[in-house]
Amino acid sequence: MEKYDLIVIGCGPAGFAGAMRALDFRKKVLLIEKNKIGGAGVHDGVLSSKTMWEHSMKVNTIRESVPNYNPAFAEVKQVVEDAMQERKHQMEQHLHLLETAIEKGIFHFEFGTARFLDKNHIEIQKPDGTVTQVYGTYILIATGSRPRYIPEISIDEEIIVTSNGIRNFKDFPESMVVLGAGVIGCEFATIFSNYGSTKVFLIDKAERILPFEDEDIAETVTENLLANGALVHHGASLVRMEIKNGKVEYELKFKNNSNEIYVVEKALISIGRIPNIESLALENAGIKLNEKGAIWDDDTQTNVSNIFAAGDVSLDIALVNVGEREARHAVVRMFGEAIKPISYNNISTIMFLNPEVASVGLSEQEAIAKGIAFKMVKLDYSTNARAIAMRKTKGFFKIIVTCDHGMRILGMRAVGEHASSAIQAVAYLVHTNQGIRELADMMHPHPSIIEGIQECLRMLLGKSIYKAAVFKDKLKAYVFEDGKSTPIDHL
């Protein structure tokens, strides 16, 4: 029986990262993948949806000058397929060279379905039907997740689909309803409305989309969805959804107790994800599940001391960067020196909407809900030279800091073109618990979106180029303290 220092189950972003980190410690590693190298990070997930978003945003820009421009869906599918194949090929070649040449004898890769026999022994059923057993001193579970199904809805991945079924479309649907107004649902609503060929309906049980974010962010995204012809069913509960005569009929109940029936060509169900753990036989190793039915862990370590978990299998935060970080952290816990637990408080995130939204740290509504005293500044994109040059002035920067002299950054939101590229410098200040003065005094490149960040910081320091008395409609600032807000008018 072959013995390994580490067996990694799952070759998605988390599993791949964990295996590569273990090689840094010169450990003997076995990486097992059931189906597709790259997992949902490459197939039917982040890369595919974001490639589609990027393409849709380009099309949306073209349509501003050429309103009747409508690319064929086959073209869109090919762009996505090319991106997926490029990334998949990179990973395949990487693994092949490691196994056959660079790390020969140390690194091994297997296609197959893994299941626990006990806390150290893994059985692998290979695609050809043969079965082998291996031993691992440590085991990292990184099997990812898949879209959640609703028993009451017949999801056939053709007419009623999850994100996995988008690739089955033969053409842009004339109309489509999206169930779920969270990040993924709003992203796909954005994508299809950008192309201009699909009338998009979005079912939103709450009074506004993205309820976990600040109201001004939700309003900006909603405005652009409406401008692209989308319709948001606010305050609506789904009564039923079924396939009739090859189309989707759905009934909604609104808060005024009225019911409405709609018929569309396709439906996209986006109500969360569930972990891929059914085939692992976790009970054989004594691995405990959490209240969500996912793998329980404490700083990536399960209740079984030699078994760790990373990525979506714990359903904590389903992001590629988080999964990769967790896997690398787990491997260091196994083979390296003692390290601090992972902090999830200040994760930088991007929502691929129109416009894109980047965030780090606390939102304005979170800080208020927690009763934290803070100062807030908000600057409109229309004051930014780069945004003006791009003719993309819809959006804003918003930063909240502590009320003391140090003015440590508590959180930031950037909404608009290139928002994701503007976030990282502020994220670093949040991560290191620093104040704002150094970043405010740096000489930023011009013209650039990040100059908007600098101007927000200057506003907080009372030395902004833009004066509140002149730019009343472009900037906003206030202090929140003792449960009340007080405008700042002396910037």
Short mmCIF file of C-alpha atoms in Angstrom, two decimals:
data_model
loop_
_atom_site.label_atom_id
_atom_site.label_comp_id
_atom_site.label_asym_id
_atom_site.label_seq_id
_atom_site.Cartn_x
_atom_site.Cartn_y
_atom_site.Cartn_z
CA MET A 1 0.00 0.00 0.00
CA GLU A 2 1.37 3.40 -1.03
CA LYS A 3 1.87 5.86 1.84
CA TYR A 4 1.75 9.65 1.55
CA ASP A 5 2.44 12.55 3.88
CA LEU A 6 -0.66 14.25 2.49
CA ILE A 7 -3.64 13.10 0.48
CA VAL A 8 -5.69 15.91 -1.05
CA ILE A 9 -9.21 15.02 -2.20
CA GLY A 10 -10.40 17.44 -4.87
CA CYS A 11 -8.46 19.37 -7.52
CA GLY A 12 -10.38 22.61 -7.52
CA PRO A 13 -8.77 25.91 -6.45
CA ALA A 14 -8.46 24.85 -2.79
CA GLY A 15 -7.14 21.34 -3.41
CA PHE A 16 -4.69 22.48 -6.05
CA ALA A 17 -3.36 25.23 -3.77
CA GLY A 18 -3.02 22.85 -0.83
CA ALA A 19 -1.11 20.26 -2.84
CA MET A 20 1.29 22.86 -4.21
CA ARG A 21 1.93 24.29 -0.75
CA ALA A 22 2.75 20.82 0.61
CA LEU A 23 5.45 20.45 -2.05
CA ASP A 24 7.13 23.53 -0.58
CA PHE A 25 7.67 21.43 2.55
CA ARG A 26 9.09 18.57 0.43
CA LYS A 27 6.24 16.27 1.40
CA LYS A 28 5.00 13.27 -0.56
CA VAL A 29 1.60 14.27 -1.95
CA LEU A 30 -1.29 12.49 -3.66
CA LEU A 31 -3.90 14.71 -5.34
CA ILE A 32 -7.18 12.98 -6.26
CA GLU A 33 -9.84 14.43 -8.58
CA LYS A 34 -13.20 12.78 -9.29
CA ASN A 35 -14.23 14.53 -12.51
CA LYS A 36 -12.70 17.76 -13.78
CA ILE A 37 -9.36 19.36 -13.01
CA GLY A 38 -10.05 22.86 -11.73
CA GLY A 39 -13.45 22.05 -10.23
CA ALA A 40 -16.13 24.73 -10.16
CA GLY A 41 -13.37 27.35 -10.14
CA VAL A 42 -12.89 26.57 -13.85
CA HIS A 43 -16.03 24.68 -14.95
CA ASP A 44 -19.55 26.07 -14.46
CA GLY A 45 -18.35 28.45 -11.77
CA VAL A 46 -16.15 31.46 -11.24
CA LEU A 47 -14.06 31.45 -14.43
CA SER A 48 -16.94 30.64 -16.76
CA SER A 49 -19.36 33.16 -15.25
CA LYS A 50 -16.77 35.92 -15.01
CA THR A 51 -15.63 35.35 -18.58
CA MET A 52 -19.25 35.67 -19.63
CA TRP A 53 -19.60 38.82 -17.51
CA GLU A 54 -16.50 40.40 -19.07
CA HIS A 55 -17.83 39.64 -22.55
CA SER A 56 -21.29 40.98 -21.68
CA MET A 57 -19.81 44.22 -20.37
CA LYS A 58 -17.94 44.72 -23.67
CA VAL A 59 -21.14 44.04 -25.58
CA ASN A 60 -23.03 46.45 -23.33
CA THR A 61 -20.48 49.17 -24.12
CA ILE A 62 -20.73 48.49 -27.86
CA ARG A 63 -24.52 48.66 -27.66
CA GLU A 64 -24.27 52.20 -26.29
CA SER A 65 -23.07 53.23 -29.78
CA VAL A 66 -24.66 50.43 -31.82
CA PRO A 67 -28.01 49.73 -30.15
CA ASN A 68 -28.90 46.83 -32.46
CA TYR A 69 -25.66 44.93 -31.87
CA ASN A 70 -26.51 41.43 -30.66
CA PRO A 71 -23.86 38.69 -30.71
CA ALA A 72 -24.90 35.09 -31.29
CA PHE A 73 -25.07 32.93 -28.17
CA ALA A 74 -22.75 30.45 -29.90
CA GLU A 75 -20.09 33.18 -29.94
CA VAL A 76 -20.54 33.78 -26.22
CA LYS A 77 -20.31 30.05 -25.46
CA GLN A 78 -17.10 29.80 -27.49
CA VAL A 79 -15.48 32.68 -25.62
CA VAL A 80 -16.32 30.98 -22.32
CA GLU A 81 -15.16 27.58 -23.57
CA ASP A 82 -11.84 29.02 -24.79
CA ALA A 83 -11.18 30.58 -21.37
CA MET A 84 -12.06 27.37 -19.55
CA GLN A 85 -9.87 25.25 -21.81
CA GLU A 86 -6.94 27.64 -21.47
CA ARG A 87 -7.04 27.51 -17.70
CA LYS A 88 -7.67 23.75 -17.65
CA HIS A 89 -4.74 23.15 -19.99
CA GLN A 90 -2.44 25.22 -17.78
CA MET A 91 -3.37 23.18 -14.74
CA GLU A 92 -3.11 19.85 -16.59
CA GLN A 93 0.35 20.64 -17.91
CA HIS A 94 1.43 21.87 -14.50
CA LEU A 95 0.34 18.63 -12.84
CA HIS A 96 1.83 16.46 -15.60
CA LEU A 97 5.27 18.07 -15.42
CA LEU A 98 5.32 17.91 -11.64
CA GLU A 99 4.42 14.22 -11.64
CA THR A 100 6.68 13.06 -14.46
CA ALA A 101 9.73 15.29 -14.13
CA ILE A 102 10.03 18.16 -11.64
CA GLU A 103 8.64 16.40 -8.55
CA LYS A 104 8.80 12.79 -9.77
CA GLY A 105 8.42 10.36 -6.88
CA ILE A 106 7.07 13.07 -4.56
CA PHE A 107 3.95 14.31 -6.32
CA HIS A 108 1.24 11.99 -7.66
CA PHE A 109 -2.09 12.69 -9.32
CA GLU A 110 -5.02 10.29 -9.70
CA PHE A 111 -8.44 10.51 -11.33
CA GLY A 112 -10.98 8.65 -9.24
CA THR A 113 -13.65 8.71 -6.56
CA ALA A 114 -12.20 8.79 -3.04
CA ARG A 115 -13.88 7.43 0.07
CA PHE A 116 -12.66 7.10 3.65
CA LEU A 117 -12.04 3.65 5.09
CA ASP A 118 -10.84 5.17 8.36
CA LYS A 119 -9.05 8.35 9.38
CA ASN A 120 -5.88 7.46 7.44
CA HIS A 121 -6.91 5.03 4.71
CA ILE A 122 -8.55 6.14 1.47
CA GLU A 123 -10.07 3.90 -1.17
CA ILE A 124 -9.91 5.18 -4.76
CA GLN A 125 -12.24 3.87 -7.45
CA LYS A 126 -10.65 4.75 -10.78
CA PRO A 127 -12.50 5.50 -14.02
CA ASP A 128 -11.58 2.05 -15.40
CA GLY A 129 -13.29 0.39 -12.44
CA THR A 130 -10.17 -0.68 -10.58
CA VAL A 131 -9.92 0.04 -6.87
CA THR A 132 -6.81 0.87 -4.84
CA GLN A 133 -6.16 1.81 -1.25
CA VAL A 134 -3.69 4.42 0.00
CA TYR A 135 -2.52 5.72 3.39
CA GLY A 136 -2.23 9.38 4.32
CA THR A 137 -0.62 10.78 7.44
CA TYR A 138 -2.71 13.90 6.81
CA ILE A 139 -5.76 14.32 4.59
CA LEU A 140 -7.18 17.54 3.15
CA ILE A 141 -10.80 17.51 1.95
CA ALA A 142 -11.37 20.06 -0.80
CA THR A 143 -14.23 18.61 -2.83
CA GLY A 144 -16.06 21.89 -3.36
CA SER A 145 -19.78 22.44 -3.83
CA ARG A 146 -22.58 22.45 -6.39
CA PRO A 147 -25.79 24.47 -6.88
CA ARG A 148 -28.61 23.76 -4.46
CA TYR A 149 -31.79 22.23 -5.88
CA ILE A 150 -35.33 22.84 -4.63
CA PRO A 151 -37.38 19.63 -4.38
CA GLU A 152 -40.57 21.47 -5.36
CA ILE A 153 -39.08 22.68 -8.66
CA SER A 154 -38.27 20.31 -11.54
CA ILE A 155 -34.80 21.49 -12.48
CA ASP A 156 -33.94 19.79 -15.78
CA GLU A 157 -30.85 21.94 -16.59
CA GLU A 158 -32.46 22.70 -19.97
CA ILE A 159 -35.49 24.89 -19.31
CA ILE A 160 -35.20 25.39 -15.57
CA VAL A 161 -31.48 25.53 -14.85
CA THR A 162 -28.88 26.25 -12.22
CA SER A 163 -25.63 27.97 -13.13
CA ASN A 164 -24.46 24.54 -14.36
CA GLY A 165 -27.14 24.53 -17.05
CA ILE A 166 -26.37 27.86 -18.71
CA ARG A 167 -24.05 26.11 -21.15
CA ASN A 168 -27.02 24.01 -22.35
CA PHE A 169 -28.76 27.05 -23.82
CA LYS A 170 -28.81 26.96 -27.63
CA ASP A 171 -29.52 30.65 -27.93
CA PHE A 172 -30.28 33.68 -25.81
CA PRO A 173 -33.72 33.11 -24.31
CA GLU A 174 -36.27 35.78 -25.15
CA SER A 175 -37.14 35.94 -21.46
CA MET A 176 -35.72 34.47 -18.26
CA VAL A 177 -36.56 34.64 -14.58
CA VAL A 178 -33.84 34.46 -11.94
CA LEU A 179 -34.82 33.06 -8.55
CA GLY A 180 -32.44 34.44 -5.92
CA ALA A 181 -31.37 38.07 -5.58
CA GLY A 182 -28.04 37.36 -3.93
CA VAL A 183 -24.66 37.87 -5.57
CA ILE A 184 -24.82 35.01 -8.09
CA GLY A 185 -28.43 35.67 -9.05
CA CYS A 186 -27.72 39.38 -9.55
CA GLU A 187 -24.57 38.59 -11.54
CA PHE A 188 -26.46 36.42 -14.04
CA ALA A 189 -29.31 38.94 -14.20
CA THR A 190 -26.65 41.54 -15.04
CA ILE A 191 -24.98 39.34 -17.65
CA PHE A 192 -28.13 38.50 -19.59
CA SER A 193 -29.54 42.02 -19.38
CA ASN A 194 -26.20 43.38 -20.67
CA TYR A 195 -26.54 41.39 -23.88
CA GLY A 196 -29.88 43.01 -24.62
CA SER A 197 -31.47 39.89 -26.13
CA THR A 198 -33.21 38.62 -23.00
CA LYS A 199 -35.96 40.19 -20.92
CA VAL A 200 -34.77 39.41 -17.38
CA PHE A 201 -37.04 39.06 -14.35
CA LEU A 202 -35.46 38.88 -10.89
CA ILE A 203 -37.42 37.51 -7.93
CA ASP A 204 -36.45 39.40 -4.79
CA LYS A 205 -38.13 38.30 -1.57
CA ALA A 206 -36.74 41.34 0.26
CA GLU A 207 -37.60 44.97 -0.41
CA ARG A 208 -34.34 45.40 -2.30
CA ILE A 209 -31.70 43.23 -3.91
CA LEU A 210 -28.38 42.56 -2.14
CA PRO A 211 -29.86 43.15 1.34
CA PHE A 212 -26.50 42.41 2.99
CA GLU A 213 -25.01 45.50 1.30
CA ASP A 214 -25.69 49.22 1.77
CA GLU A 215 -28.84 50.63 0.23
CA ASP A 216 -27.02 52.99 -2.13
CA ILE A 217 -25.15 50.04 -3.65
CA ALA A 218 -28.37 48.10 -4.21
CA GLU A 219 -30.01 51.18 -5.73
CA THR A 220 -27.16 51.74 -8.20
CA VAL A 221 -27.18 48.12 -9.36
CA THR A 222 -30.99 48.10 -9.60
CA GLU A 223 -31.01 51.28 -11.68
CA ASN A 224 -28.69 49.73 -14.23
CA LEU A 225 -30.69 46.50 -14.36
CA LEU A 226 -33.85 48.52 -15.03
CA ALA A 227 -32.04 50.61 -17.64
CA ASN A 228 -31.19 47.36 -19.45
CA GLY A 229 -34.85 46.35 -19.49
CA ALA A 230 -34.86 44.03 -16.48
CA LEU A 231 -37.78 43.81 -14.07
CA VAL A 232 -37.27 43.19 -10.35
CA HIS A 233 -40.12 41.54 -8.44
CA HIS A 234 -39.55 43.22 -5.06
CA GLY A 235 -41.14 41.74 -1.96
CA ALA A 236 -42.24 38.63 -3.83
CA SER A 237 -42.48 35.03 -2.62
CA LEU A 238 -42.49 32.15 -5.07
CA VAL A 239 -45.71 30.13 -4.87
CA ARG A 240 -44.86 27.67 -7.64
CA MET A 241 -42.67 27.23 -10.70
CA GLU A 242 -43.24 24.57 -13.34
CA ILE A 243 -42.60 23.70 -16.96
CA LYS A 244 -45.67 24.00 -19.18
CA ASN A 245 -45.60 23.54 -22.96
CA GLY A 246 -41.83 23.91 -23.02
CA LYS A 247 -41.83 27.19 -21.10
CA VAL A 248 -41.68 28.25 -17.45
CA GLU A 249 -44.78 29.34 -15.61
CA TYR A 250 -44.29 30.83 -12.18
CA GLU A 251 -46.62 32.35 -9.63
CA LEU A 252 -45.65 35.02 -7.12
CA LYS A 253 -47.33 36.26 -3.97
CA PHE A 254 -46.60 39.86 -3.08
CA LYS A 255 -46.69 41.51 0.32
CA ASN A 256 -50.04 43.13 -0.46
CA ASN A 257 -51.39 39.55 -0.73
CA SER A 258 -51.89 39.79 -4.49
CA ASN A 259 -50.85 36.91 -6.74
CA GLU A 260 -49.45 37.19 -10.27
CA ILE A 261 -48.64 34.51 -12.86
CA TYR A 262 -45.84 34.96 -15.40
CA VAL A 263 -44.62 32.89 -18.34
CA VAL A 264 -40.99 33.01 -19.52
CA GLU A 265 -38.77 30.91 -21.75
CA LYS A 266 -36.15 29.93 -19.14
CA ALA A 267 -35.58 30.05 -15.39
CA LEU A 268 -32.33 30.23 -13.47
CA ILE A 269 -32.33 28.96 -9.88
CA SER A 270 -29.67 30.59 -7.72
CA ILE A 271 -30.40 29.88 -4.07
CA GLY A 272 -27.03 28.83 -2.73
CA ARG A 273 -24.79 25.78 -2.90
CA ILE A 274 -24.31 22.46 -1.11
CA PRO A 275 -21.04 20.63 -0.39
CA ASN A 276 -19.87 17.64 -2.43
CA ILE A 277 -19.45 15.15 0.40
CA GLU A 278 -21.93 12.32 -0.26
CA SER A 279 -19.43 9.86 -1.76
CA LEU A 280 -16.69 10.43 0.82
CA ALA A 281 -18.05 8.06 3.51
CA LEU A 282 -17.09 10.61 6.16
CA GLU A 283 -18.69 8.48 8.86
CA ASN A 284 -15.93 5.89 8.44
CA ALA A 285 -13.42 8.45 9.66
CA GLY A 286 -15.72 9.92 12.31
CA ILE A 287 -15.86 13.35 10.67
CA LYS A 288 -18.52 15.65 12.12
CA LEU A 289 -20.84 17.88 10.10
CA ASN A 290 -21.99 21.38 11.02
CA GLU A 291 -25.55 22.70 11.25
CA LYS A 292 -25.53 23.40 7.49
CA GLY A 293 -24.78 19.79 6.67
CA ALA A 294 -21.24 20.70 5.63
CA ILE A 295 -17.95 19.62 7.19
CA TRP A 296 -17.35 21.12 10.64
CA ASP A 297 -13.93 22.67 11.10
CA ASP A 298 -11.95 24.80 13.52
CA ASP A 299 -9.47 26.95 11.62
CA THR A 300 -9.54 24.33 8.79
CA GLN A 301 -9.03 21.33 11.14
CA THR A 302 -11.93 18.90 11.47
CA ASN A 303 -12.82 17.09 14.68
CA VAL A 304 -10.41 14.34 13.51
CA SER A 305 -6.96 15.77 14.21
CA ASN A 306 -5.18 14.63 11.03
CA ILE A 307 -8.02 15.58 8.66
CA PHE A 308 -8.48 19.15 7.42
CA ALA A 309 -11.03 20.84 5.16
CA ALA A 310 -10.78 23.85 2.87
CA GLY A 311 -13.08 25.70 0.51
CA ASP A 312 -16.79 25.20 -0.04
CA VAL A 313 -17.07 21.92 1.90
CA SER A 314 -17.56 23.96 5.07
CA LEU A 315 -19.98 26.43 3.39
CA ASP A 316 -18.48 29.33 5.35
CA ILE A 317 -17.48 31.70 2.56
CA ALA A 318 -17.68 30.25 -0.96
CA LEU A 319 -14.93 32.26 -2.66
CA VAL A 320 -11.93 31.00 -4.62
CA ASN A 321 -9.47 33.24 -2.78
CA VAL A 322 -10.82 32.05 0.56
CA GLY A 323 -10.61 28.38 -0.42
CA GLU A 324 -7.04 28.74 -1.64
CA ARG A 325 -6.05 30.61 1.51
CA GLU A 326 -7.68 28.00 3.74
CA ALA A 327 -5.91 25.14 1.96
CA ARG A 328 -2.50 26.77 2.21
CA HIS A 329 -3.17 27.59 5.86
CA ALA A 330 -4.17 24.00 6.57
CA VAL A 331 -0.95 22.66 5.06
CA VAL A 332 1.15 25.05 7.12
CA ARG A 333 -0.69 23.86 10.22
CA MET A 334 0.22 20.31 9.25
CA PHE A 335 3.89 20.75 8.39
CA GLY A 336 5.03 24.23 9.40
CA GLU A 337 5.50 26.28 12.51
CA ALA A 338 2.58 27.45 14.63
CA ILE A 339 0.63 30.27 12.97
CA LYS A 340 -2.24 32.56 13.85
CA PRO A 341 -5.78 31.47 12.91
CA ILE A 342 -7.19 32.77 9.65
CA SER A 343 -9.10 36.02 9.99
CA TYR A 344 -12.25 36.33 7.89
CA ASN A 345 -13.06 39.86 8.99
CA ASN A 346 -11.41 41.78 6.19
CA ILE A 347 -11.83 39.76 2.99
CA SER A 348 -11.70 41.71 -0.25
CA THR A 349 -14.59 40.75 -2.52
CA ILE A 350 -15.85 41.67 -5.97
CA MET A 351 -19.43 41.48 -7.18
CA PHE A 352 -19.50 41.29 -10.96
CA LEU A 353 -22.52 43.48 -11.55
CA ASN A 354 -23.13 46.58 -13.61
CA PRO A 355 -21.33 48.52 -12.33
CA GLU A 356 -18.95 46.19 -10.51
CA VAL A 357 -18.81 46.41 -6.73
CA ALA A 358 -15.67 45.91 -4.64
CA SER A 359 -15.66 45.76 -0.87
CA VAL A 360 -13.52 45.15 2.17
CA GLY A 361 -14.25 45.34 5.87
CA LEU A 362 -17.45 46.69 7.40
CA SER A 363 -20.24 48.20 5.37
CA GLU A 364 -21.98 51.35 6.50
CA GLN A 365 -25.11 49.46 7.58
CA GLU A 366 -23.06 46.85 9.46
CA ALA A 367 -21.20 49.52 11.42
CA ILE A 368 -24.47 51.25 12.32
CA ALA A 369 -26.09 47.96 13.36
CA LYS A 370 -23.14 47.22 15.65
CA GLY A 371 -23.24 50.70 17.17
CA ILE A 372 -19.65 51.43 16.16
CA ALA A 373 -18.69 55.08 16.07
CA PHE A 374 -17.25 56.09 12.70
CA LYS A 375 -16.70 58.81 10.14
CA MET A 376 -17.93 58.22 6.59
CA VAL A 377 -17.02 59.92 3.34
CA LYS A 378 -18.55 59.26 -0.05
CA LEU A 379 -17.30 60.67 -3.35
CA ASP A 380 -19.08 60.42 -6.69
CA TYR A 381 -17.33 58.81 -9.67
CA SER A 382 -18.20 61.85 -11.76
CA THR A 383 -15.36 63.74 -10.03
CA ASN A 384 -12.76 61.22 -11.22
CA ALA A 385 -10.76 62.08 -14.34
CA ARG A 386 -10.30 58.44 -15.41
CA ALA A 387 -14.01 57.73 -15.08
CA ILE A 388 -14.76 60.84 -17.13
CA ALA A 389 -12.25 59.75 -19.80
CA MET A 390 -13.88 56.32 -19.99
CA ARG A 391 -17.34 57.93 -20.07
CA LYS A 392 -18.21 55.68 -17.13
CA THR A 393 -19.15 58.10 -14.35
CA LYS A 394 -21.83 55.99 -12.67
CA GLY A 395 -20.62 54.96 -9.22
CA PHE A 396 -18.98 56.13 -6.03
CA PHE A 397 -16.29 55.52 -3.43
CA LYS A 398 -17.23 55.17 0.22
CA ILE A 399 -14.86 54.80 3.16
CA ILE A 400 -15.59 54.57 6.87
CA VAL A 401 -12.92 55.13 9.53
CA THR A 402 -12.68 55.27 13.30
CA CYS A 403 -13.60 58.54 14.99
CA ASP A 404 -10.26 58.88 16.77
CA HIS A 405 -7.14 60.71 15.61
CA GLY A 406 -5.70 57.58 14.04
CA MET A 407 -8.65 57.22 11.66
CA ARG A 408 -8.11 53.52 11.03
CA ILE A 409 -10.11 52.24 8.08
CA LEU A 410 -13.05 50.07 9.10
CA GLY A 411 -14.37 49.40 5.63
CA MET A 412 -14.65 50.54 2.06
CA ARG A 413 -17.00 50.15 -0.89
CA ALA A 414 -16.17 51.06 -4.47
CA VAL A 415 -18.96 50.93 -7.04
CA GLY A 416 -18.14 51.61 -10.68
CA GLU A 417 -15.72 50.95 -13.51
CA HIS A 418 -12.45 49.35 -12.34
CA ALA A 419 -13.76 49.22 -8.78
CA SER A 420 -11.95 45.95 -8.16
CA SER A 421 -8.58 47.50 -8.98
CA ALA A 422 -9.16 50.26 -6.44
CA ILE A 423 -9.67 48.12 -3.38
CA GLN A 424 -6.38 46.47 -2.53
CA ALA A 425 -4.40 49.37 -1.08
CA VAL A 426 -7.25 50.08 1.34
CA ALA A 427 -7.58 46.36 2.08
CA TYR A 428 -3.94 46.35 3.12
CA LEU A 429 -4.55 49.22 5.54
CA VAL A 430 -7.52 47.35 6.99
CA HIS A 431 -5.47 44.16 7.28
CA THR A 432 -2.60 45.93 9.06
CA ASN A 433 -4.88 48.13 11.19
CA GLN A 434 -3.24 51.33 9.90
CA GLY A 435 -4.45 54.88 9.58
CA ILE A 436 -5.04 56.78 6.37
CA ARG A 437 -2.33 59.44 6.27
CA GLU A 438 0.39 57.56 4.38
CA LEU A 439 -1.95 56.49 1.59
CA ALA A 440 -3.48 59.96 1.39
CA ASP A 441 -0.06 61.57 0.95
CA MET A 442 1.23 59.14 -1.69
CA MET A 443 1.60 60.40 -5.25
CA HIS A 444 -1.05 58.36 -7.10
CA PRO A 445 -0.93 57.77 -10.88
CA HIS A 446 -3.05 60.07 -13.03
CA PRO A 447 -5.56 59.60 -14.45
CA SER A 448 -6.59 56.56 -12.44
CA ILE A 449 -9.63 55.29 -10.60
CA ILE A 450 -7.62 54.97 -7.39
CA GLU A 451 -7.29 58.74 -7.23
CA GLY A 452 -10.86 58.63 -5.97
CA ILE A 453 -9.65 56.71 -2.94
CA GLN A 454 -6.98 59.29 -2.31
CA GLU A 455 -9.53 62.07 -2.51
CA CYS A 456 -11.78 60.33 0.02
CA LEU A 457 -8.86 60.15 2.43
CA ARG A 458 -8.04 63.80 1.84
CA MET A 459 -11.67 64.63 2.61
CA LEU A 460 -11.31 62.89 5.97
CA LEU A 461 -8.16 64.88 6.67
CA GLY A 462 -9.85 68.16 5.75
CA LYS A 463 -7.66 68.87 2.71
CA SER A 464 -9.68 67.70 -0.27
CA ILE A 465 -9.47 69.30 -3.70
CA TYR A 466 -13.25 69.21 -3.75
CA LYS A 467 -14.94 71.54 -1.28
CA ALA A 468 -18.26 70.56 0.22
CA ALA A 469 -19.79 74.00 -0.27
CA VAL A 470 -19.25 73.67 -4.04
CA PHE A 471 -19.71 69.94 -4.64
CA LYS A 472 -22.74 69.35 -2.45
CA ASP A 473 -24.19 66.80 -4.89
CA LYS A 474 -20.87 64.98 -5.41
CA LEU A 475 -19.71 64.24 -1.90
CA LYS A 476 -21.19 63.29 1.41
CA ALA A 477 -19.67 63.02 4.87
CA TYR A 478 -20.98 62.46 8.36
CA VAL A 479 -20.05 61.22 11.81
CA PHE A 480 -22.01 58.39 13.41
CA GLU A 481 -21.74 58.44 17.18
CA ASP A 482 -24.03 57.56 20.08
CA GLY A 483 -26.63 56.20 17.69
CA LYS A 484 -27.04 59.33 15.58
CA SER A 485 -25.54 60.82 12.42
CA THR A 486 -24.12 64.34 12.20
CA PRO A 487 -23.21 65.79 8.78
CA ILE A 488 -19.70 67.13 8.32
CA ASP A 489 -19.82 70.34 6.32
CA HIS A 490 -16.31 71.70 6.76
CA LEU A 491 -14.39 69.43 4.38
#
